[in-house]
Tab-separated table of C-alpha atoms and ligand atoms in Angstrom:
chain	number	residue	atom	x	y	z
R	1343	UNK	CA	0.000	0.000	0.000
R	1344	UNK	CA	1.171	3.510	-0.772
R	1345	UNK	CA	2.040	5.516	2.344
R	1346	UNK	CA	2.059	9.315	2.341
R	1347	UNK	CA	4.605	10.530	-0.186
R	1348	UNK	CA	4.962	7.153	-1.870
R	1349	UNK	CA	3.994	6.447	-5.441
R	1350	UNK	CA	0.489	5.062	-5.687
R	1351	UNK	CA	0.147	1.954	-7.842
R	1352	UNK	CA	-2.991	1.757	-9.938
R	1353	UNK	CA	-4.046	-0.994	-12.350
R	1354	UNK	CA	-6.255	-0.241	-15.333
R	1355	UNK	CA	-8.595	-2.964	-16.531
R	1356	UNK	CA	-10.167	-1.822	-19.800
R	1357	UNK	CA	-12.883	-3.784	-21.516
R	1358	UNK	CA	-16.238	-3.785	-23.189
R	1359	UNK	CA	-17.623	-5.698	-20.188
R	1360	UNK	CA	-20.689	-6.826	-22.126
R	1361	UNK	CA	-21.095	-8.456	-19.614
R	1362	UNK	CA	-18.271	-8.344	-17.048
R	1363	UNK	CA	-17.386	-11.911	-15.956
R	1364	UNK	CA	-15.170	-13.792	-13.506
R	1365	UNK	CA	-12.313	-13.954	-16.036
R	1366	UNK	CA	-12.003	-10.166	-15.816
R	1367	UNK	CA	-12.253	-10.171	-12.022
R	1368	UNK	CA	-9.680	-12.926	-11.470
R	1369	UNK	CA	-7.228	-11.251	-13.860
R	1370	UNK	CA	-7.552	-7.931	-11.999
R	1371	UNK	CA	-7.252	-9.585	-8.593
R	1372	UNK	CA	-4.159	-11.591	-9.539
R	1373	UNK	CA	-2.343	-8.612	-11.053
R	1374	UNK	CA	-3.274	-6.484	-8.024
R	1375	UNK	CA	-1.683	-9.085	-5.778
R	1376	UNK	CA	1.412	-9.603	-7.939
R	1377	UNK	CA	2.175	-5.890	-8.329
R	1378	UNK	CA	0.961	-4.770	-4.879
R	1379	UNK	CA	-1.539	-2.411	-6.505
R	1380	UNK	CA	-3.449	0.021	-4.304
R	1381	UNK	CA	-6.382	0.078	-6.708
R	1382	UNK	CA	-7.605	-1.452	-9.942
R	1383	UNK	CA	-9.871	0.811	-11.946
R	1384	UNK	CA	-12.205	-0.912	-14.392
R	1385	UNK	CA	-12.846	1.214	-17.459
R	1386	UNK	CA	-15.815	0.202	-19.622
R	1387	UNK	CA	-15.302	1.298	-23.227
R	1388	UNK	CA	-17.448	3.844	-24.954
R	1389	UNK	CA	-18.116	2.887	-28.534
R	1390	UNK	CA	-15.600	0.040	-29.069
R	1391	UNK	CA	-13.825	0.559	-32.387
R	1392	UNK	CA	-12.885	-3.097	-32.674
R	1393	UNK	CA	-16.438	-4.293	-32.227
R	1394	UNK	CA	-18.096	-1.955	-34.704
R	1395	UNK	CA	-19.498	-4.964	-36.538
R	1396	UNK	CA	-21.833	-6.085	-33.776
R	1397	UNK	CA	-24.234	-4.254	-31.513
R	1398	UNK	CA	-22.842	-3.507	-28.087
R	1399	UNK	CA	-25.097	-3.028	-25.060
R	1400	UNK	CA	-25.730	0.502	-23.848
R	1401	UNK	CA	-22.722	1.998	-22.079
R	1402	UNK	CA	-24.833	2.672	-18.983
R	1403	UNK	CA	-25.806	-1.007	-18.697
R	1404	UNK	CA	-22.185	-2.121	-19.092
R	1405	UNK	CA	-21.070	0.504	-16.579
R	1406	UNK	CA	-23.674	-0.555	-14.005
R	1407	UNK	CA	-22.859	-4.265	-14.400
R	1408	UNK	CA	-19.201	-3.401	-13.790
R	1409	UNK	CA	-20.115	-1.409	-10.680
R	1410	UNK	CA	-22.218	-4.301	-9.380
R	1411	UNK	CA	-19.424	-6.822	-10.063
R	1412	UNK	CA	-16.711	-4.793	-8.338
R	1413	UNK	CA	-18.716	-3.279	-5.466
R	1414	UNK	CA	-17.618	-5.787	-2.828
R	1415	UNK	CA	-13.872	-5.320	-3.423
R	1416	UNK	CA	-12.527	-2.227	-1.625
R	1417	UNK	CA	-9.624	-1.935	-4.099
R	1418	UNK	CA	-11.755	-2.136	-7.240
R	1419	UNK	CA	-13.256	1.025	-8.710
R	1420	UNK	CA	-14.990	1.896	-11.987
R	1421	UNK	CA	-14.224	4.910	-14.170
R	1422	UNK	CA	-16.550	6.653	-16.598
R	1423	UNK	CA	-13.767	8.331	-18.627
R	1424	UNK	CA	-14.332	6.220	-21.719
R	1425	UNK	CA	-18.109	6.122	-21.673
R	1426	UNK	CA	-18.335	9.875	-21.097
R	1427	UNK	CA	-15.908	10.719	-23.938
R	1428	UNK	CA	-17.705	11.037	-27.284
R	1429	UNK	CA	-16.559	8.877	-30.184
R	1430	UNK	CA	-14.698	5.590	-30.334
R	1431	UNK	CA	-12.544	4.536	-27.388
R	1432	UNK	CA	-8.767	4.387	-27.818
R	1433	UNK	CA	-6.416	3.238	-25.060
R	1434	UNK	CA	-4.222	6.293	-25.621
R	1435	UNK	CA	-7.119	8.560	-24.567
R	1436	UNK	CA	-7.962	6.338	-21.586
R	1437	UNK	CA	-4.374	6.519	-20.384
R	1438	UNK	CA	-4.095	10.281	-20.864
R	1439	UNK	CA	-7.357	10.912	-19.005
R	1440	UNK	CA	-6.435	8.620	-16.124
R	1441	UNK	CA	-2.927	10.068	-15.924
R	1442	UNK	CA	-4.508	13.516	-15.630
R	1443	UNK	CA	-7.016	12.309	-13.030
R	1444	UNK	CA	-4.504	10.466	-10.837
R	1445	UNK	CA	-1.608	12.909	-11.169
R	1446	UNK	CA	2.090	12.354	-11.667
R	1447	UNK	CA	2.799	10.415	-8.462
R	1448	UNK	CA	0.944	7.351	-9.665
R	1449	UNK	CA	2.375	4.342	-11.486
R	1450	UNK	CA	-0.160	2.992	-13.971
R	1451	UNK	CA	-0.362	-0.705	-14.894
R	1452	UNK	CA	-2.475	-1.452	-17.948
R	1453	UNK	CA	-3.850	-5.006	-17.719
R	1454	UNK	CA	-4.696	-6.909	-20.900
R	1455	UNK	CA	-5.552	-10.498	-21.680
R	1456	UNK	CA	-3.381	-12.470	-24.097
R	1457	UNK	CA	-5.754	-11.792	-27.015
R	1458	UNK	CA	-5.708	-8.028	-26.511
R	1459	UNK	CA	-1.934	-7.992	-25.964
R	1460	UNK	CA	-1.475	-9.641	-29.337
R	1461	UNK	CA	-3.317	-6.746	-31.005
R	1462	UNK	CA	-1.638	-3.836	-29.216
R	1463	UNK	CA	0.456	-2.708	-32.158
R	1464	UNK	CA	-2.768	-2.091	-34.098
R	1465	UNK	CA	-3.867	0.398	-31.437
R	1466	UNK	CA	-3.891	4.124	-32.186
R	1467	UNK	CA	-0.564	5.763	-31.215
R	1468	UNK	CA	0.700	2.425	-29.910
R	1469	UNK	CA	4.257	3.733	-29.447
R	1470	UNK	CA	2.987	6.384	-27.039
R	1471	UNK	CA	0.798	4.094	-24.945
R	1472	UNK	CA	3.916	2.318	-23.696
R	1473	UNK	CA	5.260	5.600	-22.328
R	1474	UNK	CA	2.108	6.182	-20.287
R	1475	UNK	CA	1.821	2.855	-18.463
R	1476	UNK	CA	3.548	-0.407	-17.765
R	1477	UNK	CA	1.686	-3.194	-19.544
R	1478	UNK	CA	0.722	-6.456	-17.890
R	1479	UNK	CA	-0.335	-9.294	-20.161
R	1480	UNK	CA	-2.268	-12.109	-18.495
R	1481	UNK	CA	-2.874	-15.651	-19.678
R	1482	UNK	CA	-6.219	-16.498	-21.228
R	1483	UNK	CA	-7.325	-19.991	-22.343
R	1484	UNK	CA	-7.196	-20.325	-26.122
R	1485	UNK	CA	-4.635	-17.568	-26.691
R	1486	UNK	CA	-0.828	-17.649	-26.672
R	1487	UNK	CA	0.740	-15.094	-24.338
R	1488	UNK	CA	3.803	-13.431	-25.804
R	1489	UNK	CA	5.428	-10.015	-25.633
R	1490	UNK	CA	7.984	-10.781	-28.354
R	1491	UNK	CA	6.369	-8.239	-30.696
R	1492	UNK	CA	6.419	-5.441	-28.112
R	1493	UNK	CA	9.189	-3.067	-26.961
R	1494	UNK	CA	11.520	-4.562	-24.345
R	1495	UNK	CA	10.894	-3.709	-20.661
R	1496	UNK	CA	7.416	-2.316	-21.284
R	1497	UNK	CA	5.433	-5.482	-20.637
R	1498	UNK	CA	5.241	-8.078	-17.860
R	1499	UNK	CA	3.562	-11.419	-18.391
R	1500	UNK	CA	1.506	-12.930	-15.583
R	1501	UNK	CA	-0.016	-16.375	-15.289
R	1502	UNK	CA	-3.553	-16.181	-13.854
R	1503	UNK	CA	-5.933	-19.050	-13.020
R	1504	UNK	CA	-7.418	-20.249	-16.309
R	1505	UNK	CA	-10.984	-19.047	-16.725
R	1506	UNK	CA	-12.415	-20.239	-20.035
R	1507	UNK	CA	-15.085	-17.542	-19.946
R	1508	UNK	CA	-15.833	-14.859	-22.532
R	1509	UNK	CA	-18.524	-12.212	-22.737
R	1510	UNK	CA	-19.398	-13.556	-26.203
R	1511	UNK	CA	-20.129	-16.974	-24.720
R	1512	UNK	CA	-22.141	-15.428	-21.864
R	1513	UNK	CA	-24.280	-13.499	-24.377
R	1514	UNK	CA	-24.830	-16.609	-26.488
R	1515	UNK	CA	-25.813	-18.561	-23.392
R	1516	UNK	CA	-28.375	-15.992	-22.334
R	1517	UNK	CA	-29.768	-15.872	-25.872
R	1518	UNK	CA	-30.094	-19.681	-25.846
R	1519	UNK	CA	-31.744	-19.729	-22.433
R	1520	UNK	CA	-28.703	-21.358	-20.794
R	1521	UNK	CA	-27.447	-20.280	-17.354
R	1522	UNK	CA	-24.624	-17.817	-16.730
R	1523	UNK	CA	-24.653	-18.422	-12.960
R	1524	UNK	CA	-21.057	-18.683	-11.655
R	1525	UNK	CA	-19.639	-17.349	-14.922
R	1526	UNK	CA	-20.620	-13.810	-13.920
R	1527	UNK	CA	-21.274	-12.435	-10.394
R	1528	UNK	CA	-24.757	-13.133	-9.009
R	1529	UNK	CA	-25.778	-9.481	-9.191
R	1530	UNK	CA	-24.846	-9.398	-12.865
R	1531	UNK	CA	-27.000	-12.485	-13.564
R	1532	UNK	CA	-29.887	-10.620	-12.003
R	1533	UNK	CA	-29.146	-7.349	-13.791
R	1534	UNK	CA	-29.080	-9.149	-17.180
R	1535	UNK	CA	-32.505	-10.633	-16.428
R	1536	UNK	CA	-33.930	-7.376	-15.079
R	1537	UNK	CA	-32.898	-5.446	-18.207
R	1538	UNK	CA	-33.607	-8.339	-20.625
R	1539	UNK	CA	-30.089	-8.043	-22.045
R	1540	UNK	CA	-28.853	-10.426	-24.773
R	1541	UNK	CA	-32.274	-11.949	-25.309
R	1542	UNK	CA	-32.088	-11.504	-29.053
R	1543	UNK	CA	-28.324	-11.898	-29.640
F	2032	LIG	P1	-15.960	-10.459	-25.926
F	2032	LIG	O1	-16.157	-11.936	-26.065
F	2032	LIG	O2	-17.204	-9.646	-26.106
F	2032	LIG	O3	-14.775	-9.929	-26.699
F	2032	LIG	P2	-14.319	-10.692	-23.554
F	2032	LIG	O4	-14.693	-11.835	-22.685
F	2032	LIG	O5	-13.135	-10.882	-24.475
F	2032	LIG	O6	-15.597	-10.225	-24.377
F	2032	LIG	P3	-13.548	-7.994	-23.096
F	2032	LIG	O7	-14.404	-6.969	-22.437
F	2032	LIG	O8	-13.384	-7.979	-24.574
F	2032	LIG	O9	-14.112	-9.443	-22.635
F	2032	LIG	O10	-12.102	-8.046	-22.419
F	2032	LIG	C1	-11.567	-7.052	-21.595
F	2032	LIG	C2	-10.160	-7.475	-21.172
F	2032	LIG	O11	-10.213	-8.647	-20.351
F	2032	LIG	C3	-9.238	-7.856	-22.358
F	2032	LIG	O12	-7.922	-7.425	-22.052
F	2032	LIG	C4	-9.322	-9.370	-22.370
F	2032	LIG	O13	-8.173	-9.943	-22.962
F	2032	LIG	C5	-9.405	-9.693	-20.893
F	2032	LIG	N1	-10.102	-10.955	-20.629
F	2032	LIG	C6	-11.373	-11.255	-20.963
F	2032	LIG	N2	-11.710	-12.491	-20.564
F	2032	LIG	C7	-10.604	-13.014	-19.960
F	2032	LIG	C8	-10.318	-14.301	-19.353
F	2032	LIG	N3	-11.243	-15.263	-19.301
F	2032	LIG	N4	-9.083	-14.477	-18.830
F	2032	LIG	C9	-8.152	-13.490	-18.900
F	2032	LIG	N5	-8.355	-12.264	-19.452
F	2032	LIG	C10	-9.564	-12.029	-19.984
F	2033	LIG	MG1	-12.761	-9.547	-26.031
């Protein structure tokens, strides 16, 4: 934990979170433990540029599910920076906004699953994102975890308990009338039902 005058250590867990699931939560928890983070801020995307081909649930629903899922963990918070910024979400903007919000005496750790890490070089201003945060790539079933394509010393790789869960699969399950209990937090199961999300996916 950061004492007075020490650098605060903050993890950033970006995602569409449509819906947030236990794979996201375990990844954040493991990285928080490994890097002695004071906080992990979950940042639901605004309009995700990589998912333009499919409808994404309303930002407010994804934001509220993320709040519900993280509410019981005192070190987990949720930021609205991406959903309140008009236009598509780019990690470079997320990092600049959070850097401005947290100030200079904060070390930022950007957490990504193996699939997202593999695509980083396709991100807008990818060279600059590495200057704004240390990157932490976490294992994800079905994807190879490698930082060979990324600049040296900018990325750490972390093995997390394998959770073969994806939001895509959760949406398909709901659409097919199958359960998502224990794949997502209980409150998120209930929120999906209350708002009739994914019924027609
Ligand atoms: P979708 O199927 O809609 O793409 P998703 O399950 O991949 O959803 P995202 O919101 O796209 O979830 O992912 C946000 C971040 O969490 C990404 O960095 C992704 O790699 C990571 N992530 C998602 N699921 C897992 C998992 N089961 N284990 C580890 N990391 C994960
Ligand atoms: Mg994904």
